[in-house]
PDB file of C-alpha atoms in Angstrom:
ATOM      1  CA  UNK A   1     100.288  43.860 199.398  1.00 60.00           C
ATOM      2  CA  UNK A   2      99.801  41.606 196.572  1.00 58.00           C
ATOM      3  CA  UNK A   3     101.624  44.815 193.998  1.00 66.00           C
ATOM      4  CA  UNK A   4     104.236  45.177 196.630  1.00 56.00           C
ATOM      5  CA  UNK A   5     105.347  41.428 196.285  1.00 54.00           C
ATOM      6  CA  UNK A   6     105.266  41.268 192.621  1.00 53.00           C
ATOM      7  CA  UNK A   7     107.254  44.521 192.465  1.00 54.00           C
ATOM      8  CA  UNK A   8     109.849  42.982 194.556  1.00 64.00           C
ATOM      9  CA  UNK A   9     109.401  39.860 192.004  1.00 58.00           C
ATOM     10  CA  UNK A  10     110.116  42.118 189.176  1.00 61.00           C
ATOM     11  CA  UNK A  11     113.142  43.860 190.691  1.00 57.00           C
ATOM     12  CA  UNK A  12     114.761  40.494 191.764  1.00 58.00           C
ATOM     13  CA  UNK A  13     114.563  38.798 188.560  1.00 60.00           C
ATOM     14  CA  UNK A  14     115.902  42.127 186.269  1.00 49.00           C
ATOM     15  CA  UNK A  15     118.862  42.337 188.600  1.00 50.00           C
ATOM     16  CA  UNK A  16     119.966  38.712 188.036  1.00 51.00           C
ATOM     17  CA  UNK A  17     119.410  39.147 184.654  1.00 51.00           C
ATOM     18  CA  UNK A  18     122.186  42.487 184.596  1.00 51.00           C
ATOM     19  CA  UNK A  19     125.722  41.054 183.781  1.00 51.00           C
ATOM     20  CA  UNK A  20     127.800  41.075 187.017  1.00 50.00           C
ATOM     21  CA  UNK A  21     131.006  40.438 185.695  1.00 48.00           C
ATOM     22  CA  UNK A  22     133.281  43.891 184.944  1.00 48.00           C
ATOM     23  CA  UNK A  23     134.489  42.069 181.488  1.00 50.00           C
ATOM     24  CA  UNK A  24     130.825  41.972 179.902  1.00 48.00           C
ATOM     25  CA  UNK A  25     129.864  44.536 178.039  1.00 49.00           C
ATOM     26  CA  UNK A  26     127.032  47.176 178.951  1.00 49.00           C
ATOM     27  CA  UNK A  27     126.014  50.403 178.460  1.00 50.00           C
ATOM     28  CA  UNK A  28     127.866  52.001 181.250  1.00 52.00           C
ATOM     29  CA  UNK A  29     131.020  50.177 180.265  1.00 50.00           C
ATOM     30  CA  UNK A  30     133.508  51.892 177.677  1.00 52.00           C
ATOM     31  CA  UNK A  31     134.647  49.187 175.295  1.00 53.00           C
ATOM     32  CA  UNK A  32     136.529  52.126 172.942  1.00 51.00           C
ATOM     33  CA  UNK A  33     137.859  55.832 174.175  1.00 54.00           C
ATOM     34  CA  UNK A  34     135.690  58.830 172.935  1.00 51.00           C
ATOM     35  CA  UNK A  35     138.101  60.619 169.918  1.00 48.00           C
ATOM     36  CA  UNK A  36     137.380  63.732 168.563  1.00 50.00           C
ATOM     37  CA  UNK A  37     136.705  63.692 164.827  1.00 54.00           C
ATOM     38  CA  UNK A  38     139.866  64.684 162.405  1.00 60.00           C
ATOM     39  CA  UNK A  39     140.007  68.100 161.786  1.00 64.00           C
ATOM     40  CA  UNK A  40     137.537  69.307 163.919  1.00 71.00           C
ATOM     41  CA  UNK A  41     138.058  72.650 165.819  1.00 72.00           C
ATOM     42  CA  UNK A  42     138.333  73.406 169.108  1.00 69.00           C
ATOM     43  CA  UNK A  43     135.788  75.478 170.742  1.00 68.00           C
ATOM     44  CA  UNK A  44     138.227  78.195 171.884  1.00 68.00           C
ATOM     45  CA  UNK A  45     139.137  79.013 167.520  1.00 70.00           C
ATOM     46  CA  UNK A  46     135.666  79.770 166.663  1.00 83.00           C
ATOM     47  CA  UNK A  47     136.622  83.678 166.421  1.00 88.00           C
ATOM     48  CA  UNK A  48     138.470  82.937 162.964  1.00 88.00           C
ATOM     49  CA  UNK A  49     136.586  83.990 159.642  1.00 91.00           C
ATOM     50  CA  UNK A  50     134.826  80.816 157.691  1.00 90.00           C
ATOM     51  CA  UNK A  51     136.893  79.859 154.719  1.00 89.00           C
ATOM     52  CA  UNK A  52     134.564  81.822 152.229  1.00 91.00           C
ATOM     53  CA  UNK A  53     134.994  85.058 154.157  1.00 93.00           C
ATOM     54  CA  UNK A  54     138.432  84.457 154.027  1.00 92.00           C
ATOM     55  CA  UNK A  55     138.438  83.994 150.365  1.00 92.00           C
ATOM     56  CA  UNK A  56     136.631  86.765 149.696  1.00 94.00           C
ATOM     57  CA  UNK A  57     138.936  89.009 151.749  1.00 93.00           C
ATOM     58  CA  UNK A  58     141.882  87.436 149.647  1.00 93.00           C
ATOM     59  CA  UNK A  59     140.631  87.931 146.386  1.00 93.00           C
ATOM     60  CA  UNK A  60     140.242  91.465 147.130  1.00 92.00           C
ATOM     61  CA  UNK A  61     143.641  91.784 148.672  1.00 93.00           C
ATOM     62  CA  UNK A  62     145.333  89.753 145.882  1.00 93.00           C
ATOM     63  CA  UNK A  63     143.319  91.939 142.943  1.00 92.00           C
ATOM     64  CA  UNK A  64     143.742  95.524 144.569  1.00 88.00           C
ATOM     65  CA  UNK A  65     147.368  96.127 144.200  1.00 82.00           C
ATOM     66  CA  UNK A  66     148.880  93.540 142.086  1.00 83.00           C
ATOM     67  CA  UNK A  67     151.169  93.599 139.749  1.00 89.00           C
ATOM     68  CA  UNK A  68     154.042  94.446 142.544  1.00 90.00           C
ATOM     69  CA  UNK A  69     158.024  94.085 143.277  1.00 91.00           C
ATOM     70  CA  UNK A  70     158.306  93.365 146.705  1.00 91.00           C
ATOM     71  CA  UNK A  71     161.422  94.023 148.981  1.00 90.00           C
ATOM     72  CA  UNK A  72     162.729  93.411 151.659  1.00 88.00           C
ATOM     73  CA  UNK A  73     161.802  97.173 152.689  1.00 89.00           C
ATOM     74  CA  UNK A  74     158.419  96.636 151.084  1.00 92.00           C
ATOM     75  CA  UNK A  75     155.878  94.246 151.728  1.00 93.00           C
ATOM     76  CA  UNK A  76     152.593  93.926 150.514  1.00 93.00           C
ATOM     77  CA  UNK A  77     150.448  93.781 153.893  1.00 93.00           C
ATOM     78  CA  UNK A  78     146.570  94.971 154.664  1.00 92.00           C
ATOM     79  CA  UNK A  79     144.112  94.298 157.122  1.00 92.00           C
ATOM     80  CA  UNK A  80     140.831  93.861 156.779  1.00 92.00           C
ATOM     81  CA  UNK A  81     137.421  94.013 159.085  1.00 93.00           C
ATOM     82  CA  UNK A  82     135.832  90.755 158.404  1.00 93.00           C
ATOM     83  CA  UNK A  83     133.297  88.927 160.556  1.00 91.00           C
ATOM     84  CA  UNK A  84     134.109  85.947 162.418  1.00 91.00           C
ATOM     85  CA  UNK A  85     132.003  82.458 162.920  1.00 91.00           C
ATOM     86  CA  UNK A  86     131.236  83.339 166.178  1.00 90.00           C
ATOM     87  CA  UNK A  87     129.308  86.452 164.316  1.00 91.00           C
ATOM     88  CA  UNK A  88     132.015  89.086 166.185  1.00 92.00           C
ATOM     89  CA  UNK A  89     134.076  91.551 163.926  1.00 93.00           C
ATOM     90  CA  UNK A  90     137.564  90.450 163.804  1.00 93.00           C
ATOM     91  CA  UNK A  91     140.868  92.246 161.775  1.00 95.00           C
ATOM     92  CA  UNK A  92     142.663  90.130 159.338  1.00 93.00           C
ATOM     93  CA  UNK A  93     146.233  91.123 158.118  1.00 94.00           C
ATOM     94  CA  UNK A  94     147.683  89.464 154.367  1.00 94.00           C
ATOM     95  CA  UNK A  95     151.216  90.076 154.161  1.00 95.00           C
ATOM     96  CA  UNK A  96     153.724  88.991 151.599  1.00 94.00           C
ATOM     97  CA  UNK A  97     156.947  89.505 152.957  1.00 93.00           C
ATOM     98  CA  UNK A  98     161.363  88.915 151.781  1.00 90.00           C
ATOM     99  CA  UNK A  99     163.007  87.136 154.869  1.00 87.00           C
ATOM    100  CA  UNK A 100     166.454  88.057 153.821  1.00 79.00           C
ATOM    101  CA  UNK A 101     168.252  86.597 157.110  1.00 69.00           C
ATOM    102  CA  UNK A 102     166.793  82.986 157.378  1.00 64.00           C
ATOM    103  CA  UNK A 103     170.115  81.903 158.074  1.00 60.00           C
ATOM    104  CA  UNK A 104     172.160  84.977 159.782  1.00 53.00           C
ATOM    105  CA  UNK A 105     174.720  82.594 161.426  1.00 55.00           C
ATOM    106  CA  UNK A 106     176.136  82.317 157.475  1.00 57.00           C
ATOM    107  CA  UNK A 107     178.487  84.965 156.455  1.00 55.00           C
ATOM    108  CA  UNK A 108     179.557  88.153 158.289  1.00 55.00           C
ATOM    109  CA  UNK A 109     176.690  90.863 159.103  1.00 58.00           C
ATOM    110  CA  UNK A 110     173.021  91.288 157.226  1.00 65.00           C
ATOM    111  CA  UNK A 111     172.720  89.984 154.056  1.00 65.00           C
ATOM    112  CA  UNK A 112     172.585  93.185 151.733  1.00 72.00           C
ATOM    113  CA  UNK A 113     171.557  90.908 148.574  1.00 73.00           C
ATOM    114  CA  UNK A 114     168.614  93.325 146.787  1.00 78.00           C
ATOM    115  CA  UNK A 115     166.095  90.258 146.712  1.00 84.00           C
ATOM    116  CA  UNK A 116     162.929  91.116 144.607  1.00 87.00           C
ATOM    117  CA  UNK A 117     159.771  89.149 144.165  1.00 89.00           C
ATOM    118  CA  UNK A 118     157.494  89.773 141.321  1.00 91.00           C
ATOM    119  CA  UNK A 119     154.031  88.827 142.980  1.00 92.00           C
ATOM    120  CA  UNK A 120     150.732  89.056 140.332  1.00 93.00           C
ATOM    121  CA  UNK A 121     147.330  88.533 141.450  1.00 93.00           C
ATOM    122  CA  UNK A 122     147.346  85.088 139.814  1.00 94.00           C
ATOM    123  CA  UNK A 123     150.266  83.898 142.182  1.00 92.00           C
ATOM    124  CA  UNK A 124     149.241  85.611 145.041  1.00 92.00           C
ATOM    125  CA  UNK A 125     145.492  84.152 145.161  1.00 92.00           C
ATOM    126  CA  UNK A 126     147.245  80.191 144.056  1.00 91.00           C
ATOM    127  CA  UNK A 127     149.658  80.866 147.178  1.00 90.00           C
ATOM    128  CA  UNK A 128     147.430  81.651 149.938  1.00 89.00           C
ATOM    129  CA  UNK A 129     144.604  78.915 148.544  1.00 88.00           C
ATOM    130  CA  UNK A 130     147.368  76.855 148.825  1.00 87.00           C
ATOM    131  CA  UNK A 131     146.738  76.574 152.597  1.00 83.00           C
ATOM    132  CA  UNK A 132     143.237  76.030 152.190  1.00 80.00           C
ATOM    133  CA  UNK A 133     143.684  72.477 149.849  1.00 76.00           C
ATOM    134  CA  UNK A 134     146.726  71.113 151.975  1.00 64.00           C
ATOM    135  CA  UNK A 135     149.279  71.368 150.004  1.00 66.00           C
ATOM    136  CA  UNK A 136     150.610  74.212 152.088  1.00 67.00           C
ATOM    137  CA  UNK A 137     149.030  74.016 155.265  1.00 66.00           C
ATOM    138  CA  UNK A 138     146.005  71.593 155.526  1.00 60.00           C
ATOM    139  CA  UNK A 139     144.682  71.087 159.012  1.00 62.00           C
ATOM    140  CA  UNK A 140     146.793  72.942 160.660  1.00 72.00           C
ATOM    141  CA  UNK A 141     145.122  76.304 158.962  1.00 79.00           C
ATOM    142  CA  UNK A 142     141.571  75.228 158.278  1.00 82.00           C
ATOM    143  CA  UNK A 143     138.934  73.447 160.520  1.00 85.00           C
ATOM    144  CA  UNK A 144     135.720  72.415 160.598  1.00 82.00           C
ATOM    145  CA  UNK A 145     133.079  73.080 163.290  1.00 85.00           C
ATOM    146  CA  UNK A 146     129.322  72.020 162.701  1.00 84.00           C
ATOM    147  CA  UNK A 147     129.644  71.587 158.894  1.00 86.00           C
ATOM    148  CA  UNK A 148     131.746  74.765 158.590  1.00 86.00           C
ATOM    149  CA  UNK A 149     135.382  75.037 157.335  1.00 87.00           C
ATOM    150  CA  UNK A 150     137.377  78.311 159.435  1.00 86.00           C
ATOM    151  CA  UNK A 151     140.499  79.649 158.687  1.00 86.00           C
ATOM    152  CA  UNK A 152     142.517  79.910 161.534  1.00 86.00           C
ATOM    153  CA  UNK A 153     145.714  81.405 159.724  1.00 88.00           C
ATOM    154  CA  UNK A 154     149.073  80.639 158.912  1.00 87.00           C
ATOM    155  CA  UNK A 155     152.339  81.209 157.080  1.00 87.00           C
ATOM    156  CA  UNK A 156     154.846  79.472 154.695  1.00 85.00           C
ATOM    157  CA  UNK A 157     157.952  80.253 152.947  1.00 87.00           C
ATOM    158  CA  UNK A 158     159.133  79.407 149.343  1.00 86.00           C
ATOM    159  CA  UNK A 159     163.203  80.478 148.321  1.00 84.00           C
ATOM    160  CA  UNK A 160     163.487  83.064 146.197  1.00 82.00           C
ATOM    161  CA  UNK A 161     166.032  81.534 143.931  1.00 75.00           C
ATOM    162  CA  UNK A 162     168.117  78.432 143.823  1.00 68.00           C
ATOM    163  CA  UNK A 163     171.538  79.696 145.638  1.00 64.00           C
ATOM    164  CA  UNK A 164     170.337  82.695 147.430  1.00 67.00           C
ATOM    165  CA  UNK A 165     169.405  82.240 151.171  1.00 73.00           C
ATOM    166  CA  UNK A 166     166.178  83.990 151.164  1.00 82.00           C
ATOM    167  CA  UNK A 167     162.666  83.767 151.110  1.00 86.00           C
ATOM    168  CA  UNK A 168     158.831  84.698 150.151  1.00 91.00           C
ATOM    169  CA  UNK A 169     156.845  84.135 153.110  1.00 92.00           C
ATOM    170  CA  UNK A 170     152.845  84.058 152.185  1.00 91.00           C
ATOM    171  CA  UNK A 171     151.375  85.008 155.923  1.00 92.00           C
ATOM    172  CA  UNK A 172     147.795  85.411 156.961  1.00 91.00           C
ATOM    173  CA  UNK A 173     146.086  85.682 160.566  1.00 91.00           C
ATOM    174  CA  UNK A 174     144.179  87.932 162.896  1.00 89.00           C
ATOM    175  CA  UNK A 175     145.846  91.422 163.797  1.00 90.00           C
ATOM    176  CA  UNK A 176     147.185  91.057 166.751  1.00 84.00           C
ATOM    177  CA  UNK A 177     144.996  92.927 169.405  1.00 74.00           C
ATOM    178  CA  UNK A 178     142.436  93.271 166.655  1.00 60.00           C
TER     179      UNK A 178
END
């Protein structure tokens, strides 16, 4: 009987001692709202290649059939079997590609101008690393997820030359259905 009482004692005097106002703090109040960490990527993108798998993909791509003139009618594009974060194989496509029409309301019909781009391995590997360090894509390409940066693709254009109206566009992502 005696333990009964002082258990009721000890109950008592801890629940006056709780904060009963809703403006103090405690631990089951929220004084700031949970944000997730810059940069950080969402569950659902961990079937991307890290960043070093990526680079190593590039470097190939980039050093296998440079020097080239690219066209309109000819790209530069493979695909290649890389492994994922999530440890699944996943296809990854590196194109180089003219987009002569980027403004096709201008003038009368396709734009026939014989665009060429002289692309060397040198340029091709600054390009795409571009969108690695920011300057060309930043967060919105790479991620991180438990200390490790992924590459979740992404393309950009550069004009070919002051005047004309078309471009280089530096694109690299999973195959689609791959």
């Amino acid at each position: 009987m005696f333990i009964l009482l002082l258990l009721i004692h000890t109950l008592l005097t801890v629940s006056h001692a709780l904060p009963t106002s809703p403006s103090s703090p405690s631990l089951t109040t929220l004084s700031s709202p949970l944000v997730p960490r810059d940069n950080t990527c969402p569950r659902n993108t961990l079937h991307t290649p890290t960043v070093p798998e990526w680079q190593w993909a590039l470097s190939t791509y980039c050093a296998r059939d440079t020097p080239i003139t690219i066209t309109p009618s000819s790209p530069l594009t493979f695909s290649y079997g890389l492994t994922a974060f999530d440890g699944k194989p996943i296809k990854w496509l590196f194109k180089v590609w003219i987009d002569r029409n980027v403004h096709p309301t201008l003038g009368h019909g396709e734009d026939t101008t014989p665009y060429t781009y002289q692309l060397s391995a040198q340029t091709c590997e600054e390009r795409f690393k571009a969108m690695v360090t920011g300057d060309k894509g930043g967060d919105k390409v790479v991620c991180e997820y438990g200390g490790n940066k992924l590459f979740r693709g992404g393309s950009y254009r550069e004009w070919l030359e002051k005047g004309y109206i078309g471009q280089v566009v530096w694109e690299t992502r999973q195959v689609k259905g791959g």
